[in-house]
Amino acid sequence: MTSLLQRLSAERNRRFVGRGREVELFLDAIASRELPFHILHIFGPGGVGKTTLMQQFLRFCERSKISTIYVEGRNVEAAPESFVSTLRSLMGLNESDSPLDVLAQRQERNVILIDTYEAITQLDEWLREVFLPHLSVNTLIVIAGRNSPSSAWCSDPGWQALMHTLPLRNLTPEESQTYLTTRHIPTTQHQAILDFTHGHPLALSLVAEVFAQGKEISFQAESAPNIVKTLLSRFIKEVPTPAHRIALEACAVIRLTTEAALNQILAVPQNTLAGEAHSLGEILDVHDLFEWLRGLSFIESGQLGLFPHDLAREVLIADLRWRNSEFYTELHHRARQYYTKRLGQTQGQEKHRVLVDYIFLHRDNSAIRSCFTWGEESSLLTDSLRETDKTALLGMVAEYEGEESAKIADHWLKRQPQNVVVFRDLHSEPAGFAMMVALQTATVEDLSADPGALASWQYLQTHAPLRPSEGATIFRFWMARDTYQAVSPTQSLIFINFVQYFQKTPGLAYTFLPCAQADSWTAMLNYFDLTRLSETDFTVEGRHYGVYGHDWRIVSPAAWQEILARKEVTTAGESVDNTSVGEPLLVLSQPEFVEAVQNALRNFSCPDVLQNNPLVRSRSVSEQVATKASMSKSPKDTQLSDNPSPERLRERINVLQNLVKQAVESLQSSPRDEKLYRAVYRTYLNPAPTQEQAAELLDLPFSTYRRHLKAGMTKVTDILWQREIS
């Protein structure tokens, strides 16, 4: 008759998935004539499966009739006598017997499993120096805990030779899917579960239990707060102070945590936490907080900073969003301020890294998460084109897009080599590249050689003509050597480079981005305010390319960042606001702009007429409104619909009047233009009843007055035009 213990063991064994490398290592060790190591130290964060693996080791030993002792650290007082007493009880010895003497005399293979080692770390020195050295040479000791071996183990040459360390990681995607299948989880739910759990065994088990209780559900972390709470308790027992909690939450929100980033986040007044200090940095040194984070078992240290294990990050964020969504938004705001400041202070590779950190803030949105790789860092180096690169780059184009496209790429390599960025691997070989073609400098012959560039140029002529000093770029070729345009570290770096390009390129009015699989990028590119432009699609050698575009005159880089800030904390289940800040703006040609300024001057004191002036929807006015709204933390005030509220329209009219007045008054700075200022001032800003009377007040002949007025209007228009297009 089968006992309950046997049934339990069978079920545990049936649900044991993966760990092939760890199991093979253990089985080879216990089966060997001479142990290859005497200490097997397994470590990993809470819930990663250490205890499950230890219990599997125990079953292997029982099956092989190997004498085994299983010590659960949580049940042992951290004192030598308590540890010895526990061993005596587990071994069934008399009170007068010495467990150490018995174990030292054993000639046959035996195993001691010590689980939850972090609970008895005070015994670490005693075990290492007193207890373990006196065991039989046939004894294998397996230690499992959250933390890696202390430095005392690693610095001892003796234990170095006798110890094998084994970090325990999450299950692979394949192993995770196998587990979900054994638990009868619907395959339609697998990807959502894997995205949240990242293969963490406890998380997989908890989610499976949710499904076991109600199979007709759709998994979302925010809808399962009990799972999140359980996982959180496994990762961290307690948080010492509110400052520690904010440091931990900040570490989850940002890609890499440094002391500088942590200081920025803690230095901001904690207005959202009633009753706490104005600055948590005042009550606990940031360095201490950083070192505390560094010591947590689920926090890893990389070359550029600290970062949580994937599931720990997911759990911390899910808990914060569910518990205090306002503070989650506040943390994003503080981090965004820090990265915005850093972007203005950095160049080259460092700027690339800051941009990656900046875009990471959007990682929680489903439209973005799957379109970037979010690793700690990339080994790729961004570089300019070298003569020796051309063969490799043209080979990539020929492989993925055909020989005809390779000829087009070769043409642009000769015409605009300075606009090529190459991404190099560890061997300095091209791992990918991006080619930005400046359309405004292309000749008719250039355009006729490339259907893609020609289609974009023709679109500009019809829909968005360039103004003097403006430029337009098509990101004509972009690809990774091994994965083409699929999501990869190279592709992610290419997109980061695109962002850097439009931020640093002066006079950039329009950008075009062609994609081989255009539909697969729709969600992400729409999120980033790029519009699908079917009119600019093109075909080369039977391959079709869909194109996305953005008019930077309508939504400037500054306004674009504000749009993304509004979307930053949205998730899969929340709507994404695609309304651009200040829409709909007007892009006026120079003649149209001149006419609008003249109209604004003539009707300077007539708000009812000015509300219909095109300049109300110009970039200059919109940016002024956006600046004021940003200072008042009211981004919605920057929007201008076809039927704006009277208050918003009045605000825009006031801004227009101020801009015109500032342009007029700037004429006073030049003695030569002072006379022009007086003519414009007396005619429009503080007008006389008629122009004849204005001339009399200025004590000028009417013809001279008219000449001064015309020259002054031209000067004012030029000042406003330069502001509009700069």
XYZ file of C-alpha atoms in Angstrom:
726
model
C 0.000 0.000 0.000
C 1.380 3.402 -1.077
C 2.031 5.803 1.811
C 1.300 9.509 1.713
C 5.034 10.157 1.955
C 5.618 8.105 -1.192
C 2.806 9.941 -2.958
C 4.283 13.306 -1.951
C 7.702 12.250 -3.192
C 6.275 11.067 -6.506
C 4.417 14.355 -7.076
C 7.478 16.418 -6.216
C 9.564 14.338 -8.586
C 6.963 14.659 -11.370
C 6.927 18.441 -11.106
C 10.714 18.745 -10.948
C 11.787 20.396 -14.192
C 15.176 21.381 -15.559
C 18.398 21.707 -13.536
C 20.061 19.144 -15.796
C 23.562 20.606 -15.306
C 23.206 20.795 -11.515
C 21.770 17.284 -11.221
C 24.502 15.797 -13.437
C 27.194 17.496 -11.361
C 25.759 16.083 -8.129
C 25.201 12.550 -9.445
C 28.708 12.370 -10.887
C 30.118 13.520 -7.540
C 28.317 10.992 -5.345
C 29.050 8.165 -7.800
C 32.780 8.890 -8.068
C 35.330 6.769 -6.229
C 37.026 9.898 -4.905
C 34.963 13.044 -4.418
C 35.952 15.782 -6.934
C 35.052 18.374 -4.272
C 33.883 18.220 -0.672
C 31.788 21.384 -0.511
C 29.110 22.152 -3.097
C 27.910 25.686 -2.367
C 24.637 26.556 -4.135
C 23.403 30.136 -3.923
C 20.633 32.232 -5.440
C 17.767 34.601 -4.557
C 14.710 33.516 -2.619
C 12.302 31.276 -4.511
C 14.777 30.330 -7.222
C 14.447 26.636 -6.329
C 17.324 25.894 -3.947
C 15.214 23.855 -1.541
C 13.514 21.973 -4.376
C 16.921 21.038 -5.778
C 18.194 20.005 -2.341
C 15.165 17.757 -1.853
C 15.812 16.233 -5.272
C 19.405 15.551 -4.172
C 17.982 13.872 -1.061
C 15.783 11.590 -3.209
C 18.782 10.633 -5.362
C 20.740 9.702 -2.249
C 17.861 7.659 -0.821
C 17.486 5.875 -4.146
C 21.220 5.070 -4.156
C 21.140 3.982 -0.490
C 23.601 6.737 0.454
C 23.492 7.901 4.064
C 22.163 11.485 4.064
C 21.482 14.149 6.689
C 19.220 17.081 5.772
C 19.640 20.167 7.988
C 17.132 23.002 7.591
C 18.901 26.167 8.741
C 15.683 27.885 9.785
C 15.136 25.208 12.445
C 18.577 25.558 13.989
C 19.670 28.157 16.512
C 22.843 29.823 15.217
C 25.069 28.336 17.913
C 27.530 25.383 17.694
C 25.847 23.401 20.471
C 22.440 23.801 18.802
C 23.829 22.623 15.452
C 25.452 19.593 17.072
C 22.237 18.815 18.976
C 20.234 18.974 15.736
C 22.658 16.554 14.047
C 22.447 14.180 17.012
C 18.664 14.121 16.728
C 18.657 13.681 12.931
C 21.195 10.837 13.190
C 19.234 9.093 15.965
C 22.174 9.134 18.380
C 22.144 8.979 22.169
C 22.677 12.111 24.210
C 26.185 10.969 25.114
C 27.233 10.318 21.487
C 29.259 12.831 19.482
C 27.872 13.360 15.945
C 31.269 14.656 14.808
C 33.056 11.492 16.013
C 30.505 9.274 14.268
C 30.730 11.221 11.006
C 34.554 11.313 11.145
C 34.735 7.510 11.351
C 32.406 6.754 8.416
C 34.152 4.918 5.590
C 31.244 4.805 3.152
C 29.974 7.718 1.035
C 27.656 10.058 2.952
C 26.072 13.440 2.236
C 25.152 16.368 4.501
C 22.663 18.827 3.026
C 22.489 22.215 4.795
C 19.584 24.328 3.477
C 18.703 27.998 4.157
C 22.309 28.678 5.114
C 21.697 32.419 5.425
C 19.776 31.690 8.647
C 22.915 30.359 10.351
C 25.656 32.553 8.877
C 26.914 33.204 12.424
C 28.117 29.590 12.349
C 30.083 30.122 9.147
C 33.490 30.470 10.788
C 32.888 27.583 13.223
C 31.741 25.250 10.457
C 34.653 26.207 8.219
C 37.390 26.060 10.871
C 36.162 23.512 13.439
C 33.380 21.218 12.297
C 33.805 20.482 8.573
C 37.596 19.806 8.550
C 37.096 16.829 10.911
C 34.557 15.009 8.713
C 35.384 11.864 6.813
C 37.014 12.273 3.421
C 33.989 10.428 1.998
C 31.595 13.176 3.084
C 30.033 15.572 0.584
C 28.585 18.729 2.141
C 26.023 20.623 0.077
C 25.277 24.159 1.303
C 22.350 26.125 -0.140
C 21.661 29.773 0.691
C 20.895 33.169 -0.733
C 24.433 34.490 -0.603
C 27.623 33.451 -2.321
C 30.431 32.022 -0.142
C 32.049 34.570 2.150
C 35.491 35.916 1.305
C 37.011 33.689 4.004
C 36.084 30.578 1.979
C 37.353 32.053 -1.278
C 40.664 33.341 0.111
C 41.600 30.046 1.777
C 43.742 28.039 -0.700
C 42.676 24.779 0.937
C 38.947 25.343 0.638
C 39.456 26.840 -2.821
C 40.632 23.418 -4.011
C 37.907 21.474 -2.198
C 34.875 23.681 -2.912
C 32.674 24.058 -5.997
C 30.346 27.074 -6.146
C 27.111 26.838 -8.116
C 24.971 29.956 -8.675
C 21.371 28.898 -9.239
C 19.521 30.847 -11.919
C 15.980 30.856 -13.262
C 14.700 28.100 -15.527
C 15.249 28.546 -19.253
C 12.236 29.496 -21.432
C 12.076 25.891 -22.668
C 12.170 24.468 -19.136
C 9.551 26.993 -18.011
C 7.193 26.024 -20.820
C 7.685 22.353 -19.924
C 6.703 23.137 -16.344
C 3.613 25.106 -17.407
C 2.594 22.234 -19.664
C 2.916 19.715 -16.821
C 0.671 22.008 -14.751
C -1.883 22.115 -17.601
C -1.635 25.887 -18.106
C -3.267 26.988 -21.430
C -0.581 27.606 -24.041
C -2.216 30.948 -24.890
C -1.146 32.178 -21.456
C 2.451 30.943 -21.558
C 4.066 34.056 -23.011
C 2.413 36.470 -20.559
C 3.486 34.253 -17.665
C 7.045 33.922 -18.966
C 7.283 37.702 -19.481
C 6.453 38.221 -15.805
C 8.224 35.278 -14.145
C 11.367 35.127 -16.310
C 11.489 31.442 -15.411
C 11.598 31.996 -11.643
C 10.436 28.651 -10.162
C 8.416 30.008 -7.231
C 6.701 32.556 -9.471
C 5.825 29.835 -11.991
C 4.451 27.674 -9.189
C 2.323 30.482 -7.723
C 0.889 31.444 -11.117
C 0.096 27.782 -11.802
C -1.842 27.651 -8.535
C -3.897 30.674 -9.620
C -4.842 28.839 -12.796
C -5.607 25.658 -10.876
C -8.216 27.600 -8.919
C -9.818 29.205 -11.976
C -8.761 28.171 -15.475
C -10.723 30.851 -17.338
C -8.438 33.730 -16.428
C -5.936 35.903 -18.219
C -2.734 36.460 -16.257
C -1.619 39.992 -15.395
C 0.750 40.800 -12.547
C -1.297 43.795 -11.392
C -4.366 41.576 -11.003
C -2.541 39.112 -8.752
C -1.353 41.162 -5.739
C -1.125 38.077 -3.505
C 1.394 36.468 -5.845
C 3.416 39.669 -5.880
C 3.282 39.932 -2.099
C 4.467 36.349 -1.647
C 7.345 36.794 -4.055
C 8.316 40.103 -2.478
C 8.523 38.473 0.939
C 10.820 35.802 -0.520
C 13.160 38.372 -2.008
C 13.412 40.594 1.029
C 12.373 39.992 4.616
C 12.145 43.599 5.774
C 13.127 47.120 4.756
C 14.879 49.051 7.560
C 13.573 52.584 6.831
C 11.416 54.519 4.321
C 14.652 55.696 2.703
C 15.695 52.086 2.110
C 12.299 51.327 0.566
C 12.555 54.254 -1.857
C 16.116 53.236 -2.752
C 14.887 49.718 -3.496
C 11.953 50.966 -5.581
C 14.204 53.374 -7.477
C 16.593 50.511 -8.220
C 13.675 48.629 -9.781
C 12.496 51.570 -11.894
C 15.819 52.584 -13.442
C 18.076 50.389 -15.570
C 21.298 50.791 -13.598
C 21.600 52.271 -10.108
C 24.613 54.388 -9.213
C 25.181 56.558 -6.164
C 24.720 59.632 -8.364
C 21.342 58.450 -9.658
C 20.241 57.445 -6.172
C 21.279 60.828 -4.803
C 19.182 62.588 -7.471
C 16.103 60.577 -6.569
C 16.467 61.008 -2.805
C 17.381 64.689 -2.988
C 13.942 65.633 -4.306
C 11.515 66.632 -1.500
C 9.271 63.746 -0.565
C 5.983 65.606 -0.939
C 4.143 62.399 -1.772
C 4.959 60.806 1.568
C 3.130 62.767 4.248
C 4.865 63.104 7.540
C 8.340 62.123 6.335
C 11.490 64.226 6.092
C 11.734 66.749 3.275
C 14.804 64.935 1.972
C 15.482 61.324 2.796
C 19.115 61.990 1.929
C 19.207 64.049 5.141
C 18.415 61.107 7.402
C 20.589 58.421 5.812
C 23.730 58.740 3.732
C 23.224 57.748 0.087
C 26.436 55.722 0.200
C 24.978 53.594 3.008
C 21.814 53.025 0.992
C 23.844 52.036 -2.043
C 25.910 49.562 -0.008
C 22.710 48.104 1.485
C 21.318 47.529 -1.994
C 24.614 46.003 -3.041
C 24.371 43.419 -0.278
C 20.896 42.139 -1.213
C 20.914 38.628 -2.697
C 18.706 39.576 -5.667
C 20.751 42.651 -6.637
C 23.646 42.159 -9.031
C 26.675 44.409 -9.493
C 27.639 45.232 -13.048
C 30.417 47.320 -14.492
C 28.213 50.419 -14.636
C 25.975 49.995 -11.586
C 23.541 47.811 -9.660
C 20.468 46.106 -11.096
C 17.884 43.634 -9.719
C 17.303 40.148 -11.043
C 14.601 40.278 -13.715
C 11.784 38.845 -11.609
C 12.732 40.952 -8.587
C 12.373 44.033 -10.777
C 8.995 42.861 -12.082
C 7.738 42.124 -8.582
C 8.947 45.393 -7.051
C 7.385 47.424 -9.859
C 4.108 45.479 -9.841
C 3.845 45.937 -6.072
C 4.612 49.669 -6.238
C 2.147 50.295 -9.083
C -0.581 48.441 -7.202
C 0.203 49.967 -3.808
C 1.182 53.550 -4.691
C 0.856 54.375 -8.390
C 1.348 58.101 -7.703
C 4.785 57.522 -6.224
C 5.657 55.163 -9.096
C 4.959 58.097 -11.429
C 6.982 60.415 -9.193
C 10.014 58.111 -9.325
C 9.821 58.147 -13.111
C 9.674 61.935 -13.059
C 12.778 62.205 -10.886
C 14.716 59.686 -12.980
C 13.693 61.474 -16.185
C 14.965 64.782 -14.778
C 18.295 63.166 -13.928
C 18.734 61.598 -17.384
C 17.666 64.791 -19.165
C 20.380 66.651 -17.285
C 22.929 63.926 -18.073
C 22.067 64.017 -21.779
C 23.162 67.630 -21.861
C 26.449 66.789 -20.137
C 27.614 63.739 -22.093
C 28.940 62.875 -25.529
C 29.682 59.776 -27.613
C 29.422 56.347 -25.984
C 28.421 57.814 -22.631
C 25.533 59.664 -24.268
C 24.448 56.382 -25.859
C 24.350 54.751 -22.425
C 22.314 57.595 -20.939
C 19.829 57.338 -23.831
C 19.462 53.609 -23.143
C 18.771 54.442 -19.488
C 16.257 57.084 -20.574
C 14.363 54.743 -22.908
C 14.415 52.028 -20.225
C 11.904 54.141 -18.299
C 9.377 53.126 -20.997
C 10.054 49.417 -20.525
C 6.813 48.718 -18.642
C 4.759 49.517 -21.742
C 4.022 46.451 -23.873
C 4.548 48.418 -27.104
C 8.168 49.024 -26.101
C 9.170 46.050 -23.961
C 9.374 43.532 -26.819
C 11.165 45.900 -29.220
C 14.381 46.468 -27.278
C 16.937 44.308 -25.554
C 17.328 45.476 -21.976
C 20.634 43.895 -20.946
C 22.916 45.603 -18.482
C 25.262 46.725 -21.240
C 26.286 45.999 -24.801
C 29.769 45.056 -25.946
C 29.144 46.862 -29.244
C 31.125 49.990 -30.051
C 29.651 52.851 -32.088
C 32.069 54.108 -34.717
C 32.303 56.004 -37.997
C 32.798 54.380 -41.387
C 36.215 53.065 -42.372
C 37.259 52.324 -45.932
C 37.791 48.677 -44.990
C 34.144 48.366 -43.824
C 32.530 48.810 -47.220
C 32.772 45.208 -48.401
C 31.203 43.906 -45.166
C 28.389 46.482 -45.201
C 27.498 45.890 -48.831
C 27.592 42.156 -48.152
C 24.972 42.591 -45.408
C 22.714 44.595 -47.724
C 23.078 42.040 -50.549
C 22.293 39.146 -48.176
C 19.151 40.649 -46.673
C 17.862 43.059 -49.345
C 19.359 41.876 -52.630
C 22.000 42.961 -55.134
C 20.009 45.946 -56.425
C 19.774 47.403 -52.915
C 23.500 46.767 -52.471
C 24.146 48.931 -55.565
C 22.002 51.712 -54.040
C 23.889 51.417 -50.740
C 27.186 51.583 -52.609
C 25.994 54.782 -54.307
C 25.239 56.472 -50.980
C 28.488 55.203 -49.422
C 30.311 57.155 -52.097
C 28.063 60.228 -51.920
C 27.506 60.575 -48.137
C 30.062 58.403 -46.271
C 30.020 60.817 -43.322
C 26.401 59.829 -42.579
C 27.149 56.153 -41.887
C 27.415 54.769 -38.343
C 29.027 51.359 -37.822
C 28.487 49.161 -34.752
C 31.557 47.024 -34.047
C 31.891 43.759 -32.119
C 34.713 42.794 -29.761
C 36.941 42.067 -32.777
C 36.260 45.539 -34.269
C 34.326 43.917 -37.115
C 31.031 45.499 -38.260
C 28.155 43.839 -36.378
C 25.687 46.192 -38.037
C 25.310 49.683 -39.421
C 22.933 52.555 -40.097
C 23.006 54.891 -43.086
C 21.338 58.292 -42.781
C 20.822 59.983 -46.156
C 20.441 63.790 -46.061
C 17.797 64.442 -48.709
C 18.311 68.208 -48.921
C 21.876 67.746 -50.226
C 21.028 64.961 -52.679
C 21.147 65.764 -56.396
C 18.556 64.817 -58.975
C 20.915 62.045 -60.119
C 21.211 60.754 -56.534
C 17.454 60.586 -56.075
C 16.860 58.921 -59.421
C 19.219 56.108 -58.363
C 17.184 55.271 -55.236
C 13.392 54.627 -55.213
C 13.330 54.955 -51.412
C 14.969 58.373 -51.228
C 12.973 59.582 -54.239
C 9.636 58.601 -52.661
C 10.453 60.497 -49.464
C 11.651 63.564 -51.363
C 8.490 63.655 -53.470
C 6.396 63.382 -50.291
C 8.174 66.443 -48.890
C 7.467 68.479 -52.034
C 3.772 67.639 -51.887
C 2.996 67.533 -48.165
C 5.773 69.225 -46.171
C 8.116 71.438 -48.245
C 11.411 72.273 -46.590
C 12.060 75.898 -45.693
C 15.437 77.656 -45.977
C 18.100 76.119 -43.676
C 15.924 73.041 -43.011
C 16.890 69.456 -43.752
C 15.292 66.013 -44.021
C 16.830 62.579 -43.490
C 15.852 59.066 -44.503
C 17.376 56.310 -42.363
C 17.866 54.469 -45.621
C 19.659 51.289 -44.510
C 19.794 49.837 -41.010
C 20.549 46.253 -40.069
C 22.450 43.829 -37.851
C 24.924 41.428 -39.410
C 23.352 38.298 -37.893
C 19.694 39.247 -37.353
C 18.925 41.940 -39.964
C 16.121 44.163 -38.542
C 14.892 41.735 -35.862
C 15.063 42.720 -32.181
C 18.677 42.365 -31.048
C 21.361 44.328 -29.170
C 22.489 45.802 -32.492
C 18.961 46.814 -33.509
C 18.409 48.406 -30.096
C 21.619 50.390 -30.437
C 20.597 51.475 -33.950
C 17.319 52.886 -32.627
C 19.190 54.655 -29.824
C 21.466 56.156 -32.468
C 18.406 57.408 -34.404
C 17.197 59.225 -31.283
C 20.626 60.765 -30.777
C 20.728 61.799 -34.447
C 17.557 63.886 -34.422
C 18.446 65.419 -31.068
C 21.814 66.702 -32.253
C 21.145 67.540 -35.936
C 20.446 71.278 -36.367
C 17.665 72.335 -38.715
C 16.254 68.813 -39.005
C 12.651 69.171 -40.189
C 11.655 65.651 -41.210
C 12.852 62.062 -40.755
C 11.811 58.920 -42.616
C 12.306 55.355 -41.384
C 11.796 52.502 -43.887
C 11.199 48.998 -42.475
C 11.254 45.650 -44.255
C 8.489 44.294 -41.981
C 6.653 47.566 -41.439
C 3.572 46.172 -39.696
C 5.608 44.501 -36.943
C 6.928 47.902 -35.807
C 3.588 49.750 -35.829
C 2.909 49.654 -32.063
C 6.382 50.810 -31.070
C 6.806 53.484 -33.747
C 3.330 54.912 -33.130
C 4.218 55.028 -29.443
C 7.262 57.104 -30.397
C 5.001 59.405 -32.446
C 6.131 58.200 -35.864
C 3.359 58.105 -38.469
C 2.930 55.455 -41.142
C 3.336 57.184 -44.528
C 2.020 54.746 -47.126
C 2.655 57.285 -49.904
C 6.394 56.891 -49.321
C 6.475 53.067 -49.452
C 8.768 51.683 -52.120
C 9.866 48.416 -53.707
C 13.357 47.296 -54.731
C 13.927 44.006 -56.528
C 10.524 42.729 -55.490
C 11.024 43.553 -51.795
C 8.510 45.997 -50.279
C 9.452 48.550 -47.619
C 6.965 50.468 -45.468
C 7.954 53.925 -44.254
C 7.268 55.873 -41.043
C 7.883 59.593 -40.692
C 7.955 62.486 -38.258
C 7.782 66.252 -38.824
C 10.046 67.845 -36.191
C 8.655 71.289 -37.000
C 5.241 70.207 -35.787
C 6.502 68.208 -32.811
C 9.974 69.407 -31.829
C 12.408 67.176 -29.924
C 11.480 69.025 -26.711
C 7.751 68.520 -27.331
C 8.440 64.909 -28.335
C 10.081 64.266 -24.974
C 7.007 65.711 -23.266
C 4.771 63.346 -25.251
C 6.850 60.368 -24.146
C 6.806 61.593 -20.551
C 2.995 61.440 -20.634
C 3.112 57.861 -21.946
C 5.955 56.612 -19.784
C 4.005 54.975 -16.997
C 1.306 53.345 -19.138
C 1.122 49.549 -19.455
C -0.510 46.990 -21.683
C -3.922 47.443 -20.134
C -3.893 51.234 -20.277
C -4.561 53.495 -23.229
C -1.605 55.279 -24.759
C -2.089 58.959 -25.455
C -0.980 59.615 -29.051
C -1.983 63.280 -29.001
C 1.087 65.368 -29.635
C 1.843 68.292 -27.384
C 0.601 71.460 -29.072
C -1.247 69.787 -31.965
C -2.208 70.690 -34.571
C 0.685 73.035 -35.382
C 1.079 74.782 -38.700
C 4.262 74.644 -40.746
C 4.200 77.900 -42.692
C 6.271 78.698 -45.743
C 8.263 81.938 -45.563
C 5.731 83.973 -47.651
C 2.875 82.623 -45.505
C 4.789 83.505 -42.362
C 5.465 87.079 -43.571
C 1.774 87.583 -44.288
C 0.841 86.200 -40.850
C 3.274 88.558 -39.052
C 1.947 91.560 -40.959
C -1.563 90.532 -39.992
C -0.523 90.145 -36.342
C 1.008 93.629 -36.313
C -2.033 95.259 -37.898
C -4.361 93.566 -35.410
C -2.040 93.603 -32.411
C -4.696 95.051 -30.098
C -7.591 92.964 -31.455
C -7.652 89.503 -29.758
C -10.849 88.546 -31.590
C -8.996 88.885 -34.897
C -5.711 87.380 -33.657
C -7.428 84.118 -32.668
C -7.654 83.317 -36.393
C -4.033 84.201 -37.121
C -1.954 81.142 -38.218
C 0.811 82.148 -35.801
C -1.403 81.065 -32.904
C -0.623 77.526 -34.075
C 3.047 78.172 -34.864
C 5.933 76.366 -33.260
C 7.223 79.505 -31.496
C 3.919 80.126 -29.739
C 3.431 76.448 -28.863
C 6.869 76.115 -27.313
C 6.281 79.201 -25.167
C 2.969 77.763 -23.994
C 4.629 74.400 -23.330
C 7.349 76.064 -21.239
C 4.776 77.857 -19.088
C 2.697 74.692 -18.725
C 5.757 72.695 -17.752
C 6.586 75.218 -15.015
C 3.041 74.917 -13.721
C 3.069 71.101 -14.185
C 0.048 71.273 -16.484
C 1.078 69.500 -19.724
C -2.514 69.353 -20.946
C -2.484 73.146 -21.241
C -0.098 72.794 -24.176
C -2.648 71.042 -26.372
C -4.540 72.930 -29.022
C -7.455 71.132 -30.621
C -9.639 72.362 -33.435
C -11.992 73.702 -30.729
C -9.743 74.833 -27.872
C -11.179 76.183 -24.662
C -11.426 80.009 -24.429
C -8.802 80.026 -21.672
C -6.248 78.095 -23.724
C -6.907 80.220 -26.796
C -6.465 83.428 -24.771
C -3.176 82.061 -23.453
C -1.916 81.478 -26.983
C -3.037 84.944 -28.122
C -1.203 86.500 -25.146
C 1.937 84.543 -26.026
C 1.719 85.701 -29.653
C 1.325 89.326 -28.580
C 4.332 89.024 -26.249
C 6.508 87.475 -28.958
C 5.623 90.241 -31.407
C 6.208 92.904 -28.743
C 9.605 91.405 -27.820
C 10.637 91.344 -31.492
C 9.626 94.997 -31.917
C 11.354 96.122 -28.717
C 14.550 94.301 -29.700
C 14.992 96.950 -32.427
C 15.881 99.436 -29.688
C 19.151 97.634 -29.014
C 20.655 99.078 -32.199
C 20.977 102.892 -32.601
C 20.491 102.436 -36.344
C 17.206 100.593 -35.818
C 15.822 102.924 -33.127
C 13.964 104.939 -35.771
C 12.432 101.712 -37.144
C 11.241 100.793 -33.661
C 9.511 104.154 -33.190
C 7.672 103.814 -36.526
C 6.387 100.299 -35.733
C 5.578 101.209 -32.125
C 3.514 104.283 -33.073
C 1.716 102.407 -35.827
C 0.866 99.067 -34.155
C 1.829 98.672 -30.477
C 0.679 102.104 -29.296
C -0.985 103.321 -32.472
C -1.910 106.855 -33.454
C -5.423 107.184 -34.971
C -3.968 107.338 -38.491
C -0.589 106.819 -40.129
C -0.469 110.535 -41.031
C -0.817 111.406 -37.351
C 1.834 108.808 -36.478
C 4.247 110.551 -38.859
C 3.409 113.925 -37.242
C 4.023 112.513 -33.732
C 7.390 111.207 -34.926
C 8.128 114.545 -36.630
C 8.869 112.761 -39.913
C 7.865 113.397 -43.519
C 5.180 110.857 -44.427
C 7.364 109.194 -47.077
C 10.230 108.812 -44.594
C 7.838 107.454 -41.981
C 6.512 104.887 -44.497
C 10.040 103.798 -45.364
C 10.930 103.364 -41.700
C 7.705 101.428 -41.074
C 8.310 99.044 -43.968
C 11.930 98.427 -42.919
C 10.830 97.907 -39.307
C 8.165 95.367 -40.271
C 10.741 93.505 -42.346
C 13.159 93.431 -39.407
C 10.473 92.203 -36.985
C 9.395 89.516 -39.442
C 12.991 88.328 -39.869
C 13.464 88.089 -36.086
C 10.288 86.036 -35.665
C 11.094 83.848 -38.703
C 14.528 82.950 -37.387
C 12.972 82.053 -34.049
C 10.383 79.862 -35.780
C 12.834 77.829 -37.843
C 15.780 77.682 -35.421
